[in-house]
PDB file of N, CA and C in Angstrom:
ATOM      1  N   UNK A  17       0.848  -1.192   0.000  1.00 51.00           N
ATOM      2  CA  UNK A  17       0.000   0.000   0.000  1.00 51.00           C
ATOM      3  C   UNK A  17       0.891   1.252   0.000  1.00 51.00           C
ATOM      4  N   UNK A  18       1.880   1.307   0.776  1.00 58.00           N
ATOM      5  CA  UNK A  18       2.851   2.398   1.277  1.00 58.00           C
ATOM      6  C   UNK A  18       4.323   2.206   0.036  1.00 58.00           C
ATOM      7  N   UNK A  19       4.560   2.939  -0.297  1.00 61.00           N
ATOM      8  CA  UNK A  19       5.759   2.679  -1.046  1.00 61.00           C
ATOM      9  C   UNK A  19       6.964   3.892  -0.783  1.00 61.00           C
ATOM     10  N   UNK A  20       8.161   3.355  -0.988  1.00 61.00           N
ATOM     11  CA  UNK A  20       8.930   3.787  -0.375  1.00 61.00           C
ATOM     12  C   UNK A  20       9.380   4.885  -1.114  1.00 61.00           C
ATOM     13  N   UNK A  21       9.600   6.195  -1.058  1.00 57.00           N
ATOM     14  CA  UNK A  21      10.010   7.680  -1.829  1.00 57.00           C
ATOM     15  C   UNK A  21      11.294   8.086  -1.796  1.00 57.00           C
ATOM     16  N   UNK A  22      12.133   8.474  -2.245  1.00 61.00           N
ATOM     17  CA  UNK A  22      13.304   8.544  -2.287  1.00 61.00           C
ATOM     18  C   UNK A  22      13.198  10.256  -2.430  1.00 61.00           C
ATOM     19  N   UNK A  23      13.686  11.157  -1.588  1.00 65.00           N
ATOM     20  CA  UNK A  23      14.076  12.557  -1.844  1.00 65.00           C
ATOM     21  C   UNK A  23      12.616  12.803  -1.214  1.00 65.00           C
ATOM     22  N   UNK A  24      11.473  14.321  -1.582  1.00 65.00           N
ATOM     23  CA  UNK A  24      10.773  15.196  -1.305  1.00 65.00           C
ATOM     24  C   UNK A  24       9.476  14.338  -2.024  1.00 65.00           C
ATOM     25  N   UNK A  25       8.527  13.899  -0.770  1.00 66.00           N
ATOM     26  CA  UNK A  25       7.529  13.602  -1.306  1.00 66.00           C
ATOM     27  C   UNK A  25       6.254  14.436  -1.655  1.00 66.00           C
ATOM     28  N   UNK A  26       5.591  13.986  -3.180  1.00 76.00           N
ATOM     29  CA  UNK A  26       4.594  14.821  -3.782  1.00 76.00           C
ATOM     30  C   UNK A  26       3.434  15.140  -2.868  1.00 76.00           C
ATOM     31  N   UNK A  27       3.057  16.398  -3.049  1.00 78.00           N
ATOM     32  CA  UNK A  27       2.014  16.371  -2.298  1.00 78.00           C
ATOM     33  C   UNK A  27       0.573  15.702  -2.359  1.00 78.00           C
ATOM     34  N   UNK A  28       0.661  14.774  -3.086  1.00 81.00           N
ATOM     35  CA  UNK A  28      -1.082  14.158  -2.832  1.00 81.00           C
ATOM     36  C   UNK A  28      -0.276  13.052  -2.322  1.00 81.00           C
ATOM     37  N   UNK A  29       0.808  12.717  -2.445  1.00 82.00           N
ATOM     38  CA  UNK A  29       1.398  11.696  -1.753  1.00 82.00           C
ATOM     39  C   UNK A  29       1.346  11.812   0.066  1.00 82.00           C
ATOM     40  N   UNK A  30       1.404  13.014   0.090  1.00 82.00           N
ATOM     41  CA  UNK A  30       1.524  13.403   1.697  1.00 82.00           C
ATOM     42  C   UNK A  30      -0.076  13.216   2.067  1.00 82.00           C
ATOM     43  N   UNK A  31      -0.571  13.799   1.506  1.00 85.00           N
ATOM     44  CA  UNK A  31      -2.423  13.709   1.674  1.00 85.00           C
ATOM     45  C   UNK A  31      -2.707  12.792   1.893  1.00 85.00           C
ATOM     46  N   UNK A  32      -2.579  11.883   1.088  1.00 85.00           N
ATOM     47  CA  UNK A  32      -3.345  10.498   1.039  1.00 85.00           C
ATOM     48  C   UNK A  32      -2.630   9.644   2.228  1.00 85.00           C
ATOM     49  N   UNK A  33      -1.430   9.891   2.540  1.00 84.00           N
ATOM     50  CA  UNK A  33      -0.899   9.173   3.717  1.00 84.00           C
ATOM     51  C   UNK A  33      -1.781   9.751   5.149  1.00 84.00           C
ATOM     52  N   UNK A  34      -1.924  11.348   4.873  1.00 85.00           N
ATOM     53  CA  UNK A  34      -2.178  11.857   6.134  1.00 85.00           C
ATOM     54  C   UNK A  34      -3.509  11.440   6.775  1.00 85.00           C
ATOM     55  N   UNK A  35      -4.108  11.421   4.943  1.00 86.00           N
ATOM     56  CA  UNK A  35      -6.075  11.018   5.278  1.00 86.00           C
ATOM     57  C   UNK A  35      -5.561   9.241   6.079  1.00 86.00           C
ATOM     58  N   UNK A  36      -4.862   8.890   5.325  1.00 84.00           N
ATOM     59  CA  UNK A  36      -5.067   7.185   6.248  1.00 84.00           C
ATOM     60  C   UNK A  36      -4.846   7.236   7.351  1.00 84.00           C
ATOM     61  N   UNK A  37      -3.771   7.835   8.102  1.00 81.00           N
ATOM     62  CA  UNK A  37      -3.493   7.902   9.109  1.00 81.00           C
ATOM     63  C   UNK A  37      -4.521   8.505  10.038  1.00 81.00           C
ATOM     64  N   UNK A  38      -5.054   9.446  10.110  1.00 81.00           N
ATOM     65  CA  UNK A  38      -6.123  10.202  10.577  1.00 81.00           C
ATOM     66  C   UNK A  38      -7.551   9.354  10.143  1.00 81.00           C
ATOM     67  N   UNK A  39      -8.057   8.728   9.635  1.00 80.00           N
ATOM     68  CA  UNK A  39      -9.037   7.718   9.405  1.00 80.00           C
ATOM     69  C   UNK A  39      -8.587   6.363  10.246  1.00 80.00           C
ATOM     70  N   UNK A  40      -7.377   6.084  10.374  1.00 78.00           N
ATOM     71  CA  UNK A  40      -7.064   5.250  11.441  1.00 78.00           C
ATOM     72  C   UNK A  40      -7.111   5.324  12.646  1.00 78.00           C
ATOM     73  N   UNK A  41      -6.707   6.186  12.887  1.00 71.00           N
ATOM     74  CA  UNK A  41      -6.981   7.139  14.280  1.00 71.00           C
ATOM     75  C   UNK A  41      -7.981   7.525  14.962  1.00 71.00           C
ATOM     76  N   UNK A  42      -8.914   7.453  13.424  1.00 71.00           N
ATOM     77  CA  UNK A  42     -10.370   7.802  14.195  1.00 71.00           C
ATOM     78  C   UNK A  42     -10.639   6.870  14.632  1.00 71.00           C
ATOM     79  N   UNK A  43     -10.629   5.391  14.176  1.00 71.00           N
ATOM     80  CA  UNK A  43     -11.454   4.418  14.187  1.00 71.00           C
ATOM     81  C   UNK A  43     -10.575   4.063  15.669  1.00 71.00           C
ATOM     82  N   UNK A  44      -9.677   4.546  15.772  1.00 66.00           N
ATOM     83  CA  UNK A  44      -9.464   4.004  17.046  1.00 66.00           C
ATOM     84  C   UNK A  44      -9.401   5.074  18.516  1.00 66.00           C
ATOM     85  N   UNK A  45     -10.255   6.128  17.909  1.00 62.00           N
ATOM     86  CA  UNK A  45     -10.622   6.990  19.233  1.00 62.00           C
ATOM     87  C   UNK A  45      -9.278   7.930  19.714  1.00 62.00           C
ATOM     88  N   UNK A  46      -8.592   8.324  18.649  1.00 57.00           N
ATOM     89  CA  UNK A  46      -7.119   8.843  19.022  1.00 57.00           C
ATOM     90  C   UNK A  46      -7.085  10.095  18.064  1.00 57.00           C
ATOM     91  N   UNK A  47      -7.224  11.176  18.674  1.00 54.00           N
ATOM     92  CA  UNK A  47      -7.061  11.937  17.655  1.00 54.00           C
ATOM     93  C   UNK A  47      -5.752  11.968  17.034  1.00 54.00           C
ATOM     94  N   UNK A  48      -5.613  12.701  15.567  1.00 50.00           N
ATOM     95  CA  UNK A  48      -4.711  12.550  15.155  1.00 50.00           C
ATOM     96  C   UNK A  48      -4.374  13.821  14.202  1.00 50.00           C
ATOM     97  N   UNK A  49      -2.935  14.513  13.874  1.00 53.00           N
ATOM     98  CA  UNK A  49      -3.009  15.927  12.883  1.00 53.00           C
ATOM     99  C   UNK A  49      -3.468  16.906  13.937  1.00 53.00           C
ATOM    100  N   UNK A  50      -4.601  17.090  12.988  1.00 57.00           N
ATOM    101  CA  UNK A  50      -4.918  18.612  13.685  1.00 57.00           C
ATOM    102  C   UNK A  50      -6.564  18.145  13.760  1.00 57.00           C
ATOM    103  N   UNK A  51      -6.751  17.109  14.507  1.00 57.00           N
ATOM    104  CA  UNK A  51      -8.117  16.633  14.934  1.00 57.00           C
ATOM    105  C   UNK A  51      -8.342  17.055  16.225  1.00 57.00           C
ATOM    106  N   UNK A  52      -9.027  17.213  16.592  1.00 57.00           N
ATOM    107  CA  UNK A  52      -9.574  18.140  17.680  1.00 57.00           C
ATOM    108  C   UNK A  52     -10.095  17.058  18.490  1.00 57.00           C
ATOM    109  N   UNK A  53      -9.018  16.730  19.841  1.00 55.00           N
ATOM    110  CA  UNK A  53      -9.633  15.981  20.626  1.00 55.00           C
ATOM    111  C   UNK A  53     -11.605  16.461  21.782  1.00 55.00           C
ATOM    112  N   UNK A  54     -11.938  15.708  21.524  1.00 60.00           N
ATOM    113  CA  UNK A  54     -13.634  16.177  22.391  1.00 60.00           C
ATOM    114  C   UNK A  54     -13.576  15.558  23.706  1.00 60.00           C
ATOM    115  N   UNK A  55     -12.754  15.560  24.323  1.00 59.00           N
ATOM    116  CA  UNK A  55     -12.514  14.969  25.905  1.00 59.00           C
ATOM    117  C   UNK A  55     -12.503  16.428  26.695  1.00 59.00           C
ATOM    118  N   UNK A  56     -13.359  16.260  27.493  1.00 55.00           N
ATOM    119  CA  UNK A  56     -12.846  17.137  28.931  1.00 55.00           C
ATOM    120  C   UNK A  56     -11.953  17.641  29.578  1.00 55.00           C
ATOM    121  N   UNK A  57     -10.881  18.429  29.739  1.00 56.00           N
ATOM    122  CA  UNK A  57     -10.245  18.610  30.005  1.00 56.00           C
ATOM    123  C   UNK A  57      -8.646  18.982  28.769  1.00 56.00           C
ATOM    124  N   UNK A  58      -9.214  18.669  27.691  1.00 49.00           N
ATOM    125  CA  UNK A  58      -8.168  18.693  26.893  1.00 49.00           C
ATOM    126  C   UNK A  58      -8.007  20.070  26.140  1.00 49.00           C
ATOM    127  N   UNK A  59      -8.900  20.980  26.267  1.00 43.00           N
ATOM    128  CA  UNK A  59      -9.495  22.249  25.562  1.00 43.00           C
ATOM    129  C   UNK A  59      -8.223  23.031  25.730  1.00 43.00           C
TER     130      UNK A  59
END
């Protein structure tokens, strides 16, 4: 899925890594990036 880049990676290359990562994250209750944790105390 992930392939390995040599030098400055393209930017939809960065995107599409960032969306997986952050869609992973969701699913596991962790915010992630610049996701805005909704817990109490974290504001």
């Amino acid at each position: 899925m992930f392939r390995v880049v040599r030098g400055c990676p393209d930017a939809d290359e960065v995107a599409a890594v960032t969306a997986v990562l952050t869609a992973v994250a969701g699913r596991r209750g962790r915010p992630a990036g610049r996701v805005v944790p909704r817990r109490a105390g974290w504001d």
